[in-house]
mmCIF file of C-alpha atoms in Angstrom:
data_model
loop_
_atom_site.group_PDB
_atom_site.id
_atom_site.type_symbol
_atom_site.label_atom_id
_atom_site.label_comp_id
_atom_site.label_asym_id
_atom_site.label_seq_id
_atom_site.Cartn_x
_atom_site.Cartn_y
_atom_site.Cartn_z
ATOM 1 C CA UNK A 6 -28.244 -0.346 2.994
ATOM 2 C CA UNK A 7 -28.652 0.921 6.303
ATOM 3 C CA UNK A 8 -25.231 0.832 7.989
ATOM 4 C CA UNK A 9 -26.422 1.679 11.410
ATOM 5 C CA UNK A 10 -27.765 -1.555 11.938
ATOM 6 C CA UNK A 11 -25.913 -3.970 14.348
ATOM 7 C CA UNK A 12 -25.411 -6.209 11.888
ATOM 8 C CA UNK A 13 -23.580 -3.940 9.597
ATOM 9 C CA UNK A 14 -21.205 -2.267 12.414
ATOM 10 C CA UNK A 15 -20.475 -5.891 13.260
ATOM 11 C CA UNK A 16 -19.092 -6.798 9.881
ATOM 12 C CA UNK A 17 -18.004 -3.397 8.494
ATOM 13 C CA UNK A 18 -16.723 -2.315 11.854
ATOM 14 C CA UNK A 19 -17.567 1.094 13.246
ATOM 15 C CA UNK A 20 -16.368 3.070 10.727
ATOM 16 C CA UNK A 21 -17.778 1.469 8.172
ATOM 17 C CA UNK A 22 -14.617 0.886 6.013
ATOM 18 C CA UNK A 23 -14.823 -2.325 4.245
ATOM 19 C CA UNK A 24 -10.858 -3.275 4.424
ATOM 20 C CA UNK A 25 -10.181 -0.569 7.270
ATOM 21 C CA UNK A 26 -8.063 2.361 6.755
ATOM 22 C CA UNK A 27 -5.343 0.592 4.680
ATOM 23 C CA UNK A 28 -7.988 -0.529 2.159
ATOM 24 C CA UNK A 29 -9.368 2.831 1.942
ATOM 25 C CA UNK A 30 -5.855 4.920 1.219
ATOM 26 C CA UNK A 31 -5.008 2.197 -1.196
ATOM 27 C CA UNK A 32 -7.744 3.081 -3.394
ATOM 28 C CA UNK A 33 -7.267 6.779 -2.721
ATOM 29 C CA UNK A 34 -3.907 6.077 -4.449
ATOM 30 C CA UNK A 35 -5.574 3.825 -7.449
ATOM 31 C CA UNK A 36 -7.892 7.198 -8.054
ATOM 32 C CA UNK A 37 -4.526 9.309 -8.868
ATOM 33 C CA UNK A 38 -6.513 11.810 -8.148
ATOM 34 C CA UNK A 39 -4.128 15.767 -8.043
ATOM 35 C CA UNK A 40 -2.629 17.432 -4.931
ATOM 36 C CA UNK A 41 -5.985 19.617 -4.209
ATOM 37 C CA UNK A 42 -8.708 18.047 -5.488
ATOM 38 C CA UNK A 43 -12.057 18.152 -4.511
ATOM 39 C CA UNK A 44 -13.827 15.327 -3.502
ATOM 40 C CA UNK A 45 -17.286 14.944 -2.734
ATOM 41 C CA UNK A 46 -17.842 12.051 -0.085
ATOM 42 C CA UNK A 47 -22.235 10.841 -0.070
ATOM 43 C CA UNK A 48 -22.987 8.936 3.098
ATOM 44 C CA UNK A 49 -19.948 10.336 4.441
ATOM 45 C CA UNK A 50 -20.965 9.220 7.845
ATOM 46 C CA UNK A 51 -19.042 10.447 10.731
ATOM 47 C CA UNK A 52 -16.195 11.692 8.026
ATOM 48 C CA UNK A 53 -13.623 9.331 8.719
ATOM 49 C CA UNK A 54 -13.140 9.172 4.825
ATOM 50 C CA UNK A 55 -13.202 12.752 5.065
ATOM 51 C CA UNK A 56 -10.306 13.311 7.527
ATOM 52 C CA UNK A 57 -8.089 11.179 5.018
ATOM 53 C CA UNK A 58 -8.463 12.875 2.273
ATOM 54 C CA UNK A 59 -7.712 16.272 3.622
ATOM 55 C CA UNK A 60 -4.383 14.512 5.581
ATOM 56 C CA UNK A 61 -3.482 14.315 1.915
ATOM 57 C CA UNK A 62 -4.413 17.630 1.138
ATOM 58 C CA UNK A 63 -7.433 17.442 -0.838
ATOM 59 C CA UNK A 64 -10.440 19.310 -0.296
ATOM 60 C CA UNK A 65 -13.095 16.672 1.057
ATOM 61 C CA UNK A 66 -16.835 17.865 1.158
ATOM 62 C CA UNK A 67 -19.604 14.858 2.621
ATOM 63 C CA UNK A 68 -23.077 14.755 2.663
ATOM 64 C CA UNK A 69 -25.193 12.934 5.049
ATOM 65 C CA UNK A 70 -28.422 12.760 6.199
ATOM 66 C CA UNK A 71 -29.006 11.144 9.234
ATOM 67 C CA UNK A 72 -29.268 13.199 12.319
ATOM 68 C CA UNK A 73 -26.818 11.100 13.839
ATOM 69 C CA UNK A 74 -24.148 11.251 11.503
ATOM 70 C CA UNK A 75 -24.212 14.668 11.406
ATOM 71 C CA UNK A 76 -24.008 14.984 15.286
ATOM 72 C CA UNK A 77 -21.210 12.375 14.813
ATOM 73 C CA UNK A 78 -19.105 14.549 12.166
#
């Protein structure tokens, strides 16, 4: 799915977090996952996913491929 469309930023928001923020640190703590952990983020997009992870000190790495996401991040 192409989340750059208007139709996606209009029901995903612009960060593209189905559930916003609180949706996405509630599954961060469902993964359990240990203080320092890697993660690897794919369609990271700008890296807002990114920046929570390493708030709660893991070590986040994302991959994206669009030149505008990686402008963005």
């Amino acid at each position: 799915m192409d989340y750059t469309t208007r139709a996606a930023r209009f029901l995903l928001g612009v960060t593209a977090h189905p559930g916003g923020v609180e949706q996405t640190e509630h599954l961060f703590d469902l993964m359990r996952l240990e203080p320092g952990s890697t993660v690897l983020d794919v369609a990271c997009g700008a890296g807002k996913t990114l920046q929570l992870l390493r708030s709660r000190g893991h070590r986040a790495v994302g991959v994206v491929l669009t030149p505008t996401d990686v402008v963005a991040a």
